[in-house]
Short mmCIF file of C-alpha atoms in Angstrom, two decimals:
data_model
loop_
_atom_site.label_atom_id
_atom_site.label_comp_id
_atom_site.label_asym_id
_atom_site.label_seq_id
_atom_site.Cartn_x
_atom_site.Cartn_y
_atom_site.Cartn_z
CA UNK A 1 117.80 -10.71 40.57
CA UNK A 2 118.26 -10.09 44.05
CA UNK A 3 115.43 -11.18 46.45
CA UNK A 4 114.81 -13.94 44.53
CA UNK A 5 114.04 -17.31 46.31
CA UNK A 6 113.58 -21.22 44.97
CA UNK A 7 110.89 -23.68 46.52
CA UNK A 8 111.68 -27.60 45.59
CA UNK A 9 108.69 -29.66 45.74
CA UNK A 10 108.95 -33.23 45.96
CA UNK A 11 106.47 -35.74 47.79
CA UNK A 12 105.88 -33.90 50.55
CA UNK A 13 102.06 -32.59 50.73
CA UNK A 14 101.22 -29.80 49.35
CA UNK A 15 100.71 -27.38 51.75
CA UNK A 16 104.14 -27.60 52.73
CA UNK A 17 105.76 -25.88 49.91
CA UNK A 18 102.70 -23.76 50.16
CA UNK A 19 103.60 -22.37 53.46
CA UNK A 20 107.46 -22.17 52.33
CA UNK A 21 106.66 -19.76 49.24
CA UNK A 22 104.20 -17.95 51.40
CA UNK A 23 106.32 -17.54 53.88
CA UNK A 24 109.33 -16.24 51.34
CA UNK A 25 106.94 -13.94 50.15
CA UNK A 26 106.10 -12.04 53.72
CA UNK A 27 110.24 -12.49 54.32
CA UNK A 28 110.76 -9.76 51.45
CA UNK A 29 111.35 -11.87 48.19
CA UNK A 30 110.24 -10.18 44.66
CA UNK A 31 109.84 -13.31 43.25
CA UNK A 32 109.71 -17.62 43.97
CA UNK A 33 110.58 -19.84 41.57
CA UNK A 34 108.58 -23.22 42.00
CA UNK A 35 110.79 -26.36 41.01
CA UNK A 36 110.02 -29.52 40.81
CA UNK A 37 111.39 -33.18 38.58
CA UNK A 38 109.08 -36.09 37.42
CA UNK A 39 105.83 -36.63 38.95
CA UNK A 40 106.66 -33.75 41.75
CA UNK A 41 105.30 -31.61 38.77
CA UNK A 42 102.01 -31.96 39.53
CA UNK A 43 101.97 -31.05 42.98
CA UNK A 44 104.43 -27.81 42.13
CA UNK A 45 101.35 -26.91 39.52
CA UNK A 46 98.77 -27.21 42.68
CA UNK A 47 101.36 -25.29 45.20
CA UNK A 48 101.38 -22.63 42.79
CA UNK A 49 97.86 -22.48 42.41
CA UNK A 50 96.84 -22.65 45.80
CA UNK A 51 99.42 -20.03 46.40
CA UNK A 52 97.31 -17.56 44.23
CA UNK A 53 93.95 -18.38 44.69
CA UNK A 54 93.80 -18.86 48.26
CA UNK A 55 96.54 -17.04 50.20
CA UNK A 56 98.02 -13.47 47.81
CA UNK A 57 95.63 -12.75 45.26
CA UNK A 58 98.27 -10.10 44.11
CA UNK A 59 100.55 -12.55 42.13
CA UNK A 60 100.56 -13.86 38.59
CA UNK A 61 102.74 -16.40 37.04
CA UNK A 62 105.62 -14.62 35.43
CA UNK A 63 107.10 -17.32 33.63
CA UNK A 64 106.90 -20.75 32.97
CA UNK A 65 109.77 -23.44 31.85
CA UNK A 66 110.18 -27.06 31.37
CA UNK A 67 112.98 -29.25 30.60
CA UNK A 68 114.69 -32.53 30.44
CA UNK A 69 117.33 -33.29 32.78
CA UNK A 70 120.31 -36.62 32.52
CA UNK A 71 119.58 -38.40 35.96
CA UNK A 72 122.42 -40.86 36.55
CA UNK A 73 121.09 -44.16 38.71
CA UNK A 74 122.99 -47.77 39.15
CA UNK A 75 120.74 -48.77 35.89
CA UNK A 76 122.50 -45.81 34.03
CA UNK A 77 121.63 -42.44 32.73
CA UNK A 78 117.55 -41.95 32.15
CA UNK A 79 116.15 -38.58 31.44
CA UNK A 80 113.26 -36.61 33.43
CA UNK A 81 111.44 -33.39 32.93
CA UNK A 82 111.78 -30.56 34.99
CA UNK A 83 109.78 -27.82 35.65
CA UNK A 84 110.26 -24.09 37.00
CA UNK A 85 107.30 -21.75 37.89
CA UNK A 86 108.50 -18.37 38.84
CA UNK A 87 105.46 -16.21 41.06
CA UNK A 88 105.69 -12.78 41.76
CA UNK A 89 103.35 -9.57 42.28
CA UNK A 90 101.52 -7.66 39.81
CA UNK A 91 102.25 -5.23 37.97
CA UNK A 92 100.31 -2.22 39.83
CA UNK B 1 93.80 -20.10 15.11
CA UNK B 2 92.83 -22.68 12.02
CA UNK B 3 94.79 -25.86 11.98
CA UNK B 4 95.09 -25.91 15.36
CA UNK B 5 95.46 -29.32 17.44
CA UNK B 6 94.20 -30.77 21.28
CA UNK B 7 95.53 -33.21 22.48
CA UNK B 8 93.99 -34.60 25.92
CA UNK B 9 97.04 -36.57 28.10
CA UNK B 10 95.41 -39.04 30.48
CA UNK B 11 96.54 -41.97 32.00
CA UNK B 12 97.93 -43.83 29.03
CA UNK B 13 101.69 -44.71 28.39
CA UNK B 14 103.43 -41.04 27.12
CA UNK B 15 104.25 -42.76 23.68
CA UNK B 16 100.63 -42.13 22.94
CA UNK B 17 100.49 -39.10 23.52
CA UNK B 18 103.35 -38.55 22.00
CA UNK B 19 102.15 -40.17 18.63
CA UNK B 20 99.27 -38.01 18.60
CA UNK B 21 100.84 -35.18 18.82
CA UNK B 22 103.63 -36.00 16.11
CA UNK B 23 100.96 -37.04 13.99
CA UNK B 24 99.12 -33.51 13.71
CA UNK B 25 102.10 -31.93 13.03
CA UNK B 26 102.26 -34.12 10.16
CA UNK B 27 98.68 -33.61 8.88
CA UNK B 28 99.25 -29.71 8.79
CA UNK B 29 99.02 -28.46 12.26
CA UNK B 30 100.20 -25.50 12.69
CA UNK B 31 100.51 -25.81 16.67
CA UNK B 32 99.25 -28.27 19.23
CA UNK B 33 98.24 -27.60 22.52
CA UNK B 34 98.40 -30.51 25.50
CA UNK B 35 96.32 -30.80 27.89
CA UNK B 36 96.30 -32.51 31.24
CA UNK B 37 94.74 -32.58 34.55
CA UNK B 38 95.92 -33.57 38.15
CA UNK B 39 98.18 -36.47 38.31
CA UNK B 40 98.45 -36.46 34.58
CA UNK B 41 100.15 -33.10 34.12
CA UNK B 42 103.78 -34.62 34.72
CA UNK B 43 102.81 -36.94 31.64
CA UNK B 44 101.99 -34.01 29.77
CA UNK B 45 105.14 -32.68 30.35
CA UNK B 46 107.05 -35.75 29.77
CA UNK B 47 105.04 -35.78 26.42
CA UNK B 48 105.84 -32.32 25.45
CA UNK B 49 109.77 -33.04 25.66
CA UNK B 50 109.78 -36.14 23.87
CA UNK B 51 108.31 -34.57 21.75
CA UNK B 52 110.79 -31.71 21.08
CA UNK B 53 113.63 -33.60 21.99
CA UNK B 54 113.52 -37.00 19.89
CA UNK B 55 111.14 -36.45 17.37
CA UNK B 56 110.43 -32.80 15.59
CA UNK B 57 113.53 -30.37 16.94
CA UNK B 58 112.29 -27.72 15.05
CA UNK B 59 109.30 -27.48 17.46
CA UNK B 60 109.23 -25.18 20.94
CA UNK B 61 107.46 -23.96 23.68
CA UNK B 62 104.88 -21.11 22.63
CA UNK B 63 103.22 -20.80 25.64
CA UNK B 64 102.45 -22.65 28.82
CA UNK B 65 99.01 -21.86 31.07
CA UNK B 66 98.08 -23.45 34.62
CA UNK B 67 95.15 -23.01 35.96
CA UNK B 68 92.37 -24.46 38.51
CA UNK B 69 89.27 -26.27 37.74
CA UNK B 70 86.52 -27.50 39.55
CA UNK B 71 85.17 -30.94 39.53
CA UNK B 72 81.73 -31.92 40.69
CA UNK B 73 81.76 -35.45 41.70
CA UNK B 74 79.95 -37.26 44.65
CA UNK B 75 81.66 -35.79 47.32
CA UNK B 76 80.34 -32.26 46.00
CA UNK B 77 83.00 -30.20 44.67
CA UNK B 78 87.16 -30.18 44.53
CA UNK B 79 89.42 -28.33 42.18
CA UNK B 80 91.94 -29.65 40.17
CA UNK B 81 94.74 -27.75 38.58
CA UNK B 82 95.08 -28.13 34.58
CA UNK B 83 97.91 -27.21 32.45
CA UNK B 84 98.05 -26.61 28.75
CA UNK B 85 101.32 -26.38 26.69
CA UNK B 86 101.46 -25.28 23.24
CA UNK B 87 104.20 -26.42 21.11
CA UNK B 88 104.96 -24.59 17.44
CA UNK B 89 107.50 -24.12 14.86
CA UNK B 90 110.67 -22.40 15.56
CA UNK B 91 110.59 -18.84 13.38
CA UNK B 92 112.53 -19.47 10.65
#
């Protein structure tokens, strides 16, 4: 699993993490794994998809995963869901 | 692919959602796919591990899809991404 790079999304705009999972990409990496908590999901779902569709048309999504994580806060713990999109090329 | 169960996830509170989706795996449903758009897919996800987590543990993740859609609306045309998860039993 070497060559393998992580993108964290969070409020930023999109193309942002766009650029930083292109940009991983050109640098060499086999694969980017998209993560993102709580309502940063949706915007990891459009970096990912505007990563494919509009800059390399090469790469499919390899795997998908969600989860709930234990966020401790003053109020106590609360849970929130995760998500991890991993990119990488096609097969050929 | 008979007994097989949409749910839509919109801007409602997740315990909807939630519901519904409890509720066809009571009535027979074999899986149940979620479905959200934009903004809502972090609800979808929040949805999908309630789900699992607090209410039918026997239940997991068969298969996740994103994808892009366009939307016509007065401006002319956007896309939007759009998620599905499908949730089944656990082989026993």
């Amino acid at each position: 699993m070497e060559n393998d790079d992580v993108v964290y999304v969070g409020s930023k705009p999109v193309m942002n993490y766009v650029l930083a999972v292109v940009t991983q990409f050109n640098s060499g990496a086999e694969t980017v794994t998209i993560k993102a908590r709580g309502r940063a999901i949706s915007r990891a779902v459009d970096v990912a998809e505007v990563v494919r569709n509009r800059f390399l048309n090469n790469l499919e999504v390899k795997d998908i995963l969600i989860s709930t994580e234990k966020v401790t806060s003053e109020r106590g713990e609360s849970n929130v869901s995760s998500m991890e999109i991993t990119l990488g090329n096609k097969p050929e």
